[in-house]
Amino acid sequence: MRISTWNVNSIKQRVGHLTAFLGEAKPDVVCLQELKCQDESVPRGEIEAAGYRVETLGQKAYNGVALLVRRPLALTEVRRGLPGDEADVQARYIEGLVAGEGVAPVRVASIYLPNGNPVASEKFPYKLAFLERLRRHARALMDAEVPLVLAGDYNVIPDPEDAADPEAWREDALFRPESRAAFRSLLAEGLTDALRACDPRAGVYTFWDYQAGCWPRNQGIRIDHLLLSPQAADRLVSASVQKHLRGLEKPSDHVPVTVELRDG
């Protein structure tokens, strides 16, 4: 099973890039973030024509997450929204159980974690609280011992080697010690950072800002992650970054990251 995560930064603007990626890479599951539209505005026709089922949690102009599952795989037990705060109405979390004939079930979540900037505002505590809610929910999901993949734009730079210029991010919410510590606490529940497990090199990035020539100068950061439960990590075959998509015309500032799991 191939599972990809991609912050598309507006699904309506990038649907051509998305469908080309679906045709090229043929992932079995795609976790999308930053749809930036309500559910009824998602270009479902184009995605379904490419052979995928679509489940979304949209929000007007902001946020928004989706799960795409390639037919004939089935997506059931869909949950919209991260438990732990009934007052949170931001569209940042969707999960479901992916299975099919002869395919062992895998629970997959698409996550768009808060950016958290500016740090002095209420946005930073919200980010940290979201990470803590995610940690607790991940623990509960792992108790079921079904392979689990928590994929998405975490808006966390885990380590200095995950940024071309770590000093430039020193006071940013993406690299603050509190954010990195919360991310480590999530991993400490028994989750594996799939890309790091397969490729420990420095200089592997998933995001390049539109400003200041970051893409041509390769001034990137790694903030898009797929975290695997022990049962999923046991099936990990490979993890890769589809960096070439950042060079497209009018691209997202993120690129897909894909893991392959062998069948259980």
mmCIF file of N, CA, C and O in Angstrom, residues 66-99:
data_model
loop_
_atom_site.group_PDB
_atom_site.id
_atom_site.type_symbol
_atom_site.label_atom_id
_atom_site.label_comp_id
_atom_site.label_asym_id
_atom_site.label_seq_id
_atom_site.Cartn_x
_atom_site.Cartn_y
_atom_site.Cartn_z
ATOM 1 N N ALA A 66 -8.421 16.122 3.555
ATOM 2 C CA ALA A 66 -9.134 15.113 2.774
ATOM 3 C C ALA A 66 -8.376 13.797 2.778
ATOM 4 O O ALA A 66 -7.160 13.762 2.980
ATOM 5 N N LEU A 67 -9.138 12.737 2.552
ATOM 6 C CA LEU A 67 -8.586 11.404 2.292
ATOM 7 C C LEU A 67 -9.070 10.951 0.926
ATOM 8 O O LEU A 67 -10.282 10.952 0.659
ATOM 9 N N LEU A 68 -8.151 10.558 0.062
ATOM 10 C CA LEU A 68 -8.466 9.980 -1.237
ATOM 11 C C LEU A 68 -8.023 8.518 -1.203
ATOM 12 O O LEU A 68 -6.891 8.223 -0.809
ATOM 13 N N VAL A 69 -8.907 7.629 -1.620
ATOM 14 C CA VAL A 69 -8.594 6.198 -1.595
ATOM 15 C C VAL A 69 -8.861 5.614 -2.978
ATOM 16 O O VAL A 69 -9.955 5.774 -3.525
ATOM 17 N N ARG A 70 -7.871 4.943 -3.516
ATOM 18 C CA ARG A 70 -7.971 4.408 -4.875
ATOM 19 C C ARG A 70 -8.872 3.181 -4.903
ATOM 20 O O ARG A 70 -8.712 2.250 -4.095
ATOM 21 N N ARG A 71 -9.827 3.188 -5.813
ATOM 22 C CA ARG A 71 -10.698 2.026 -5.982
ATOM 23 C C ARG A 71 -9.895 0.818 -6.480
ATOM 24 O O ARG A 71 -8.931 1.000 -7.216
ATOM 25 N N PRO A 72 -10.229 -0.400 -6.034
ATOM 26 C CA PRO A 72 -11.442 -0.781 -5.306
ATOM 27 C C PRO A 72 -11.303 -0.776 -3.801
ATOM 28 O O PRO A 72 -12.155 -1.355 -3.114
ATOM 29 N N LEU A 73 -10.252 -0.191 -3.247
ATOM 30 C CA LEU A 73 -10.133 -0.116 -1.793
ATOM 31 C C LEU A 73 -11.332 0.627 -1.207
ATOM 32 O O LEU A 73 -11.903 1.517 -1.842
ATOM 33 N N ALA A 74 -11.683 0.281 0.022
ATOM 34 C CA ALA A 74 -12.809 0.909 0.706
ATOM 35 C C ALA A 74 -12.299 1.776 1.842
ATOM 36 O O ALA A 74 -11.250 1.497 2.447
ATOM 37 N N LEU A 75 -13.046 2.839 2.145
ATOM 38 C CA LEU A 75 -12.734 3.733 3.261
ATOM 39 C C LEU A 75 -13.951 3.766 4.176
ATOM 40 O O LEU A 75 -15.038 4.192 3.767
ATOM 41 N N THR A 76 -13.778 3.303 5.398
ATOM 42 C CA THR A 76 -14.878 3.243 6.357
ATOM 43 C C THR A 76 -14.460 3.883 7.676
ATOM 44 O O THR A 76 -13.306 4.292 7.842
ATOM 45 N N GLU A 77 -15.415 3.956 8.596
ATOM 46 C CA GLU A 77 -15.162 4.485 9.948
ATOM 47 C C GLU A 77 -14.522 5.873 9.889
ATOM 48 O O GLU A 77 -13.580 6.181 10.617
ATOM 49 N N VAL A 78 -15.063 6.722 9.026
ATOM 50 C CA VAL A 78 -14.484 8.054 8.838
ATOM 51 C C VAL A 78 -14.804 8.939 10.043
ATOM 52 O O VAL A 78 -15.951 9.038 10.471
ATOM 53 N N ARG A 79 -13.774 9.554 10.597
ATOM 54 C CA ARG A 79 -13.906 10.506 11.703
ATOM 55 C C ARG A 79 -13.462 11.881 11.216
ATOM 56 O O ARG A 79 -12.366 12.017 10.664
ATOM 57 N N ARG A 80 -14.281 12.867 11.439
ATOM 58 C CA ARG A 80 -13.949 14.246 11.082
ATOM 59 C C ARG A 80 -13.754 15.067 12.350
ATOM 60 O O ARG A 80 -14.676 15.206 13.145
ATOM 61 N N GLY A 81 -12.555 15.593 12.508
ATOM 62 C CA GLY A 81 -12.237 16.401 13.670
ATOM 63 C C GLY A 81 -11.454 15.609 14.701
ATOM 64 O O GLY A 81 -11.693 14.420 14.923
ATOM 65 N N LEU A 82 -10.502 16.284 15.340
ATOM 66 C CA LEU A 82 -9.656 15.660 16.360
ATOM 67 C C LEU A 82 -10.353 15.731 17.713
ATOM 68 O O LEU A 82 -10.746 16.817 18.150
ATOM 69 N N PRO A 83 -10.500 14.597 18.396
ATOM 70 C CA PRO A 83 -11.161 14.625 19.705
ATOM 71 C C PRO A 83 -10.379 15.455 20.719
ATOM 72 O O PRO A 83 -9.186 15.709 20.563
ATOM 73 N N GLY A 84 -11.094 15.871 21.774
ATOM 74 C CA GLY A 84 -10.430 16.528 22.883
ATOM 75 C C GLY A 84 -10.786 17.974 23.099
ATOM 76 O O GLY A 84 -10.426 18.552 24.127
ATOM 77 N N ASP A 85 -11.480 18.597 22.127
ATOM 78 C CA ASP A 85 -11.893 19.992 22.285
ATOM 79 C C ASP A 85 -13.127 20.228 21.420
ATOM 80 O O ASP A 85 -13.014 20.495 20.225
ATOM 81 N N GLU A 86 -14.291 20.133 22.049
ATOM 82 C CA GLU A 86 -15.540 20.284 21.293
ATOM 83 C C GLU A 86 -15.705 21.686 20.717
ATOM 84 O O GLU A 86 -16.465 21.886 19.765
ATOM 85 N N ALA A 87 -14.992 22.668 21.258
ATOM 86 C CA ALA A 87 -15.105 24.045 20.774
ATOM 87 C C ALA A 87 -14.249 24.312 19.537
ATOM 88 O O ALA A 87 -14.370 25.373 18.909
ATOM 89 N N ASP A 88 -13.394 23.378 19.189
ATOM 90 C CA ASP A 88 -12.491 23.575 18.049
ATOM 91 C C ASP A 88 -13.250 23.280 16.751
ATOM 92 O O ASP A 88 -13.611 22.130 16.484
ATOM 93 N N VAL A 89 -13.464 24.309 15.950
ATOM 94 C CA VAL A 89 -14.212 24.138 14.695
ATOM 95 C C VAL A 89 -13.305 24.206 13.470
ATOM 96 O O VAL A 89 -13.785 24.173 12.335
ATOM 97 N N GLN A 90 -12.000 24.287 13.654
ATOM 98 C CA GLN A 90 -11.093 24.356 12.517
ATOM 99 C C GLN A 90 -10.959 22.986 11.854
ATOM 100 O O GLN A 90 -10.841 21.958 12.524
ATOM 101 N N ALA A 91 -10.978 22.986 10.525
ATOM 102 C CA ALA A 91 -10.973 21.747 9.739
ATOM 103 C C ALA A 91 -9.544 21.261 9.550
ATOM 104 O O ALA A 91 -8.891 21.569 8.541
ATOM 105 N N ARG A 92 -9.067 20.475 10.506
ATOM 106 C CA ARG A 92 -7.658 20.106 10.510
ATOM 107 C C ARG A 92 -7.392 18.605 10.643
ATOM 108 O O ARG A 92 -6.235 18.196 10.646
ATOM 109 N N TYR A 93 -8.442 17.776 10.728
ATOM 110 C CA TYR A 93 -8.191 16.356 10.989
ATOM 111 C C TYR A 93 -9.303 15.510 10.399
ATOM 112 O O TYR A 93 -10.487 15.770 10.614
ATOM 113 N N ILE A 94 -8.909 14.474 9.664
ATOM 114 C CA ILE A 94 -9.845 13.463 9.172
ATOM 115 C C ILE A 94 -9.129 12.125 9.171
ATOM 116 O O ILE A 94 -7.941 12.051 8.839
ATOM 117 N N GLU A 95 -9.825 11.065 9.578
ATOM 118 C CA GLU A 95 -9.212 9.729 9.592
ATOM 119 C C GLU A 95 -10.215 8.705 9.114
ATOM 120 O O GLU A 95 -11.441 8.951 9.110
ATOM 121 N N GLY A 96 -9.729 7.554 8.686
ATOM 122 C CA GLY A 96 -10.595 6.474 8.260
ATOM 123 C C GLY A 96 -9.827 5.171 8.168
ATOM 124 O O GLY A 96 -8.587 5.142 8.211
ATOM 125 N N LEU A 97 -10.569 4.093 8.052
ATOM 126 C CA LEU A 97 -9.990 2.763 7.940
ATOM 127 C C LEU A 97 -10.002 2.351 6.472
ATOM 128 O O LEU A 97 -11.050 2.323 5.829
ATOM 129 N N VAL A 98 -8.818 2.053 5.939
ATOM 130 C CA VAL A 98 -8.661 1.658 4.536
ATOM 131 C C VAL A 98 -8.454 0.150 4.477
ATOM 132 O O VAL A 98 -7.590 -0.394 5.174
ATOM 133 N N ALA A 99 -9.265 -0.505 3.658
ATOM 134 C CA ALA A 99 -9.146 -1.955 3.535
ATOM 135 C C ALA A 99 -9.676 -2.381 2.169
ATOM 136 O O ALA A 99 -10.282 -1.598 1.440
#
